[in-house]
Amino acid sequence: MCGIFAYTGKGTKDAGKVLLHGLTALEYRGYDSAGIYTPESGSIKTPGAVAELKKKVPKKFNGKSGIAHLRWATHGEPTKINAHPHSDCQGELWIVHNGIIENFKELKEKLVKAGHTFVSESDTEVFAHLVEEHMKKTKDFEKAAIAALKEIRGTYGMAIQYKGEPEKLIAARMGSPIVLGVGKHEHFIASDASPILPHTKKVVFLEDGEIAVITPETHTVYKLEGSRVTRAPEEIEWSAEEAQKGGHEHFMLKEIMEGAEVIENTLRGRLIPEKGLAKLGGLEGVTKKLAKIDRIIIVACGTAYYAGLVGEYMLEEHAGIPVEVELGSEFRYRKPVINEKTIVLAISQSGETLDTLEAIREGKRRGALTLGIVNTVGSTIARETDAGVYNHAGPEIGVASTKAFVSQLVALALLTIFLGRQRGMSLVEGKKIAKELKALPAKVQKIFEEKGAIEKLARKYSGARDFLFIGRKYSYPVAFEGALKLKEISYIHAEGCGAGEMKHGPLAMIDEKFPTVALAPSDSVYEKVFSAIQQIKARRGPVIALATEGNREVEKIADDVLYIPETLEMLTPILSVIPLQLFAYYFARNKGYNVDRPRNLAKSVTVE
Ligand code: M6R
């Protein structure tokens, strides 16, 4: 997720100031690098957040129009050279982009052969050169932009400016949001409405496959294939802060609701379903080494650790590799037995968690091949590991990790296919997992339809001071993650427990005031979990069961039931965690707590 903002006016406002101000409102969307361009003053780019850019932009950075960007890196390190806006060879065409151009490598090869010179590693730069190439033939900015858009594959929310027609800006949307702002003698393009709202409340939301052309006085929307779209501007009453959260009350809710999109983004370009293969570009350099390794140690903390536990089950069952999972804080002080056939795999959203980082360093010292599943491009763990897989989940602002967990599980499933197919995994099995991964986003959307019911349930149980979360096999780590979500944002006691472990102690806590959330999907251990629910009910403990759609049996015994769609057993956690995230969210929100910033916690734990 990056932030883009573009402006065109009659000159009564200084475009430089308008753009910098707008970027501040978009700051939550990316802080790896920032950049600005106006035809009159040129471009300024810098690594870091918008504050860094502000320091570098001189007071006299004039212009009537321009484009600006905040980057959350996906392709290429977060350096000045990779920062947006990107331009063509002549510095005439400028572009800011949020998304990923999947076929950028092949397009780049073609353009290099045609004589184009590239300065960055960014996929976005390709687009500027592609428009330039089409301009040579059409001599028309709009036609060239449309022709270039038809050639790219992937996701984009973009704004394009041509020095030769400085008043005119083109916007395009495919998978990444674009909002037009309709002002008096001025128009805007942005990733969300927050930077537009100080200027006008009239907006037009673009849909996928649409492009828009704006000038100070006009805005025109087309479908990419050419037909005109008539859509009257709507008045929005959101505050700038509400707009940043996509109209949701908190970032946490927004990030949970991004679940389906996050799965698509983590999978994008990485599955070859018909061959049952996963293509992980970040592992290309170590493919041969990976074929020889005989053990994986996953190191992580908090939510990422629970993702690692799910990964252990996936990798052992489907790729046949022995896996251990360790807390970074434990691993770094032990004397682990490691050799050159061991992978130490770090999982980290921020890529900066000190305990995980030190665990990776320890693995390296002991001769292991180090890998990362990391969300933040260019973070320390991403840089210090030998190879890895980026999540592409976009920035996670809420302290409670939600969409990153979902994305970590998807990345682990991809790794399972990748390593599994190098070993004994059959084509049929590879194809089955790939097909089911592709079906997940629609299933996640289905869970969101139950949002209202989950909210009601959170209200019903709002008086409880303790919660037990139980699960078995793939649901075991999810039970711990569900408990962690609840305790970290609502400050109540919540415990995870293996459903088979209940009788070894935790059952003693159960009475009518101590509810249990029981993860009971219809999988290979369903009957065992069902019997744990019976044990709890025999002690009058209230039970909220999480079951697979169509299971009527569980309704007879549990007090409340939440349903998830059916999927492969190994992928169930990707679905089952979402109702638990929503439950924790509503539970804490009902208490009036600051859900996005729970007390005593930080988003990135860079201390011991
Ligand atoms: O950035 P990381 O994934 O390395 O962070 C690890 C933990 O600090 C993090 O998951 C933490 O447990 C979250 N607050 C949980 O919601």
PDB file of N, CA and C in Angstrom, residues 232-263:
ATOM      1  N   ALA A 232     -22.087  10.955 -10.941  1.00  0.00           N
ATOM      2  CA  ALA A 232     -22.105  12.266 -10.274  1.00  0.00           C
ATOM      3  C   ALA A 232     -21.247  12.217  -9.015  1.00  0.00           C
ATOM      4  N   PRO A 233     -20.560  13.309  -8.706  1.00  0.00           N
ATOM      5  CA  PRO A 233     -19.762  13.336  -7.477  1.00  0.00           C
ATOM      6  C   PRO A 233     -20.645  13.147  -6.253  1.00  0.00           C
ATOM      7  N   GLU A 234     -20.117  12.455  -5.232  1.00  0.00           N
ATOM      8  CA  GLU A 234     -20.880  12.341  -3.980  1.00  0.00           C
ATOM      9  C   GLU A 234     -20.251  13.243  -2.931  1.00  0.00           C
ATOM     10  N   GLU A 235     -21.085  13.682  -2.013  1.00  0.00           N
ATOM     11  CA  GLU A 235     -20.587  14.533  -0.914  1.00  0.00           C
ATOM     12  C   GLU A 235     -20.205  13.617   0.222  1.00  0.00           C
ATOM     13  N   ILE A 236     -19.004  13.710   0.725  1.00  0.00           N
ATOM     14  CA  ILE A 236     -18.706  12.856   1.884  1.00  0.00           C
ATOM     15  C   ILE A 236     -18.547  13.686   3.147  1.00  0.00           C
ATOM     16  N   GLU A 237     -19.057  13.082   4.201  1.00  0.00           N
ATOM     17  CA  GLU A 237     -19.080  13.807   5.470  1.00  0.00           C
ATOM     18  C   GLU A 237     -18.037  13.277   6.428  1.00  0.00           C
ATOM     19  N   TRP A 238     -17.133  12.370   5.949  1.00  0.00           N
ATOM     20  CA  TRP A 238     -16.109  11.836   6.833  1.00  0.00           C
ATOM     21  C   TRP A 238     -15.140  12.936   7.248  1.00  0.00           C
ATOM     22  N   SER A 239     -14.554  12.737   8.423  1.00  0.00           N
ATOM     23  CA  SER A 239     -13.422  13.583   8.793  1.00  0.00           C
ATOM     24  C   SER A 239     -12.204  13.011   8.069  1.00  0.00           C
ATOM     25  N   ALA A 240     -11.114  13.771   8.029  1.00  0.00           N
ATOM     26  CA  ALA A 240      -9.903  13.285   7.357  1.00  0.00           C
ATOM     27  C   ALA A 240      -9.440  11.979   8.009  1.00  0.00           C
ATOM     28  N   GLU A 241      -9.578  11.899   9.349  1.00  0.00           N
ATOM     29  CA  GLU A 241      -9.125  10.699  10.059  1.00  0.00           C
ATOM     30  C   GLU A 241      -9.977   9.477   9.677  1.00  0.00           C
ATOM     31  N   GLU A 242     -11.285   9.696   9.568  1.00  0.00           N
ATOM     32  CA  GLU A 242     -12.174   8.593   9.149  1.00  0.00           C
ATOM     33  C   GLU A 242     -11.822   8.128   7.737  1.00  0.00           C
ATOM     34  N   ALA A 243     -11.461   9.103   6.901  1.00  0.00           N
ATOM     35  CA  ALA A 243     -11.108   8.757   5.517  1.00  0.00           C
ATOM     36  C   ALA A 243      -9.856   7.875   5.476  1.00  0.00           C
ATOM     37  N   GLN A 244      -8.890   8.158   6.349  1.00  0.00           N
ATOM     38  CA  GLN A 244      -7.671   7.332   6.393  1.00  0.00           C
ATOM     39  C   GLN A 244      -8.008   5.898   6.752  1.00  0.00           C
ATOM     40  N   LYS A 245      -9.009   5.758   7.567  1.00  0.00           N
ATOM     41  CA  LYS A 245      -9.395   4.414   8.013  1.00  0.00           C
ATOM     42  C   LYS A 245     -10.457   3.815   7.096  1.00  0.00           C
ATOM     43  N   GLY A 246     -10.614   4.389   5.924  1.00  0.00           N
ATOM     44  CA  GLY A 246     -11.575   3.879   4.942  1.00  0.00           C
ATOM     45  C   GLY A 246     -12.993   3.901   5.489  1.00  0.00           C
ATOM     46  N   GLY A 247     -13.273   4.836   6.382  1.00  0.00           N
ATOM     47  CA  GLY A 247     -14.612   4.934   6.951  1.00  0.00           C
ATOM     48  C   GLY A 247     -14.804   4.036   8.164  1.00  0.00           C
ATOM     49  N   HIS A 248     -13.803   3.207   8.483  1.00  0.00           N
ATOM     50  CA  HIS A 248     -13.904   2.365   9.678  1.00  0.00           C
ATOM     51  C   HIS A 248     -13.502   3.178  10.906  1.00  0.00           C
ATOM     52  N   GLU A 249     -13.946   2.673  12.070  1.00  0.00           N
ATOM     53  CA  GLU A 249     -13.659   3.426  13.282  1.00  0.00           C
ATOM     54  C   GLU A 249     -12.184   3.312  13.685  1.00  0.00           C
ATOM     55  N   HIS A 250     -11.592   2.178  13.394  1.00  0.00           N
ATOM     56  CA  HIS A 250     -10.194   1.959  13.801  1.00  0.00           C
ATOM     57  C   HIS A 250      -9.398   1.306  12.664  1.00  0.00           C
ATOM     58  N   PHE A 251      -8.084   1.511  12.718  1.00  0.00           N
ATOM     59  CA  PHE A 251      -7.215   0.840  11.744  1.00  0.00           C
ATOM     60  C   PHE A 251      -7.334  -0.676  11.883  1.00  0.00           C
ATOM     61  N   MET A 252      -7.482  -1.135  13.131  1.00  0.00           N
ATOM     62  CA  MET A 252      -7.541  -2.593  13.316  1.00  0.00           C
ATOM     63  C   MET A 252      -8.693  -3.195  12.503  1.00  0.00           C
ATOM     64  N   LEU A 253      -9.860  -2.564  12.567  1.00  0.00           N
ATOM     65  CA  LEU A 253     -11.003  -3.096  11.816  1.00  0.00           C
ATOM     66  C   LEU A 253     -10.728  -3.008  10.315  1.00  0.00           C
ATOM     67  N   LYS A 254     -10.182  -1.877   9.896  1.00  0.00           N
ATOM     68  CA  LYS A 254      -9.874  -1.718   8.464  1.00  0.00           C
ATOM     69  C   LYS A 254      -8.925  -2.829   8.013  1.00  0.00           C
ATOM     70  N   GLU A 255      -7.924  -3.101   8.865  1.00  0.00           N
ATOM     71  CA  GLU A 255      -6.910  -4.097   8.466  1.00  0.00           C
ATOM     72  C   GLU A 255      -7.481  -5.518   8.461  1.00  0.00           C
ATOM     73  N   ILE A 256      -8.387  -5.803   9.399  1.00  0.00           N
ATOM     74  CA  ILE A 256      -9.043  -7.124   9.370  1.00  0.00           C
ATOM     75  C   ILE A 256      -9.838  -7.226   8.063  1.00  0.00           C
ATOM     76  N   MET A 257     -10.557  -6.156   7.747  1.00  0.00           N
ATOM     77  CA  MET A 257     -11.434  -6.165   6.563  1.00  0.00           C
ATOM     78  C   MET A 257     -10.647  -6.199   5.248  1.00  0.00           C
ATOM     79  N   GLU A 258      -9.346  -5.955   5.335  1.00  0.00           N
ATOM     80  CA  GLU A 258      -8.509  -6.062   4.122  1.00  0.00           C
ATOM     81  C   GLU A 258      -8.086  -7.508   3.844  1.00  0.00           C
ATOM     82  N   GLY A 259      -8.541  -8.433   4.714  1.00  0.00           N
ATOM     83  CA  GLY A 259      -8.080  -9.825   4.649  1.00  0.00           C
ATOM     84  C   GLY A 259      -8.066 -10.444   3.253  1.00  0.00           C
ATOM     85  N   ALA A 260      -9.184 -10.295   2.524  1.00  0.00           N
ATOM     86  CA  ALA A 260      -9.281 -10.951   1.209  1.00  0.00           C
ATOM     87  C   ALA A 260      -8.244 -10.364   0.239  1.00  0.00           C
ATOM     88  N   GLU A 261      -8.140  -9.049   0.274  1.00  0.00           N
ATOM     89  CA  GLU A 261      -7.197  -8.346  -0.608  1.00  0.00           C
ATOM     90  C   GLU A 261      -5.751  -8.740  -0.270  1.00  0.00           C
ATOM     91  N   VAL A 262      -5.494  -8.880   1.023  1.00  0.00           N
ATOM     92  CA  VAL A 262      -4.148  -9.241   1.474  1.00  0.00           C
ATOM     93  C   VAL A 262      -3.764 -10.633   0.957  1.00  0.00           C
ATOM     94  N   ILE A 263      -4.724 -11.558   0.990  1.00  0.00           N
ATOM     95  CA  ILE A 263      -4.436 -12.910   0.478  1.00  0.00           C
ATOM     96  C   ILE A 263      -4.094 -12.809  -1.016  1.00  0.00           C
TER      97      ILE A 263
END
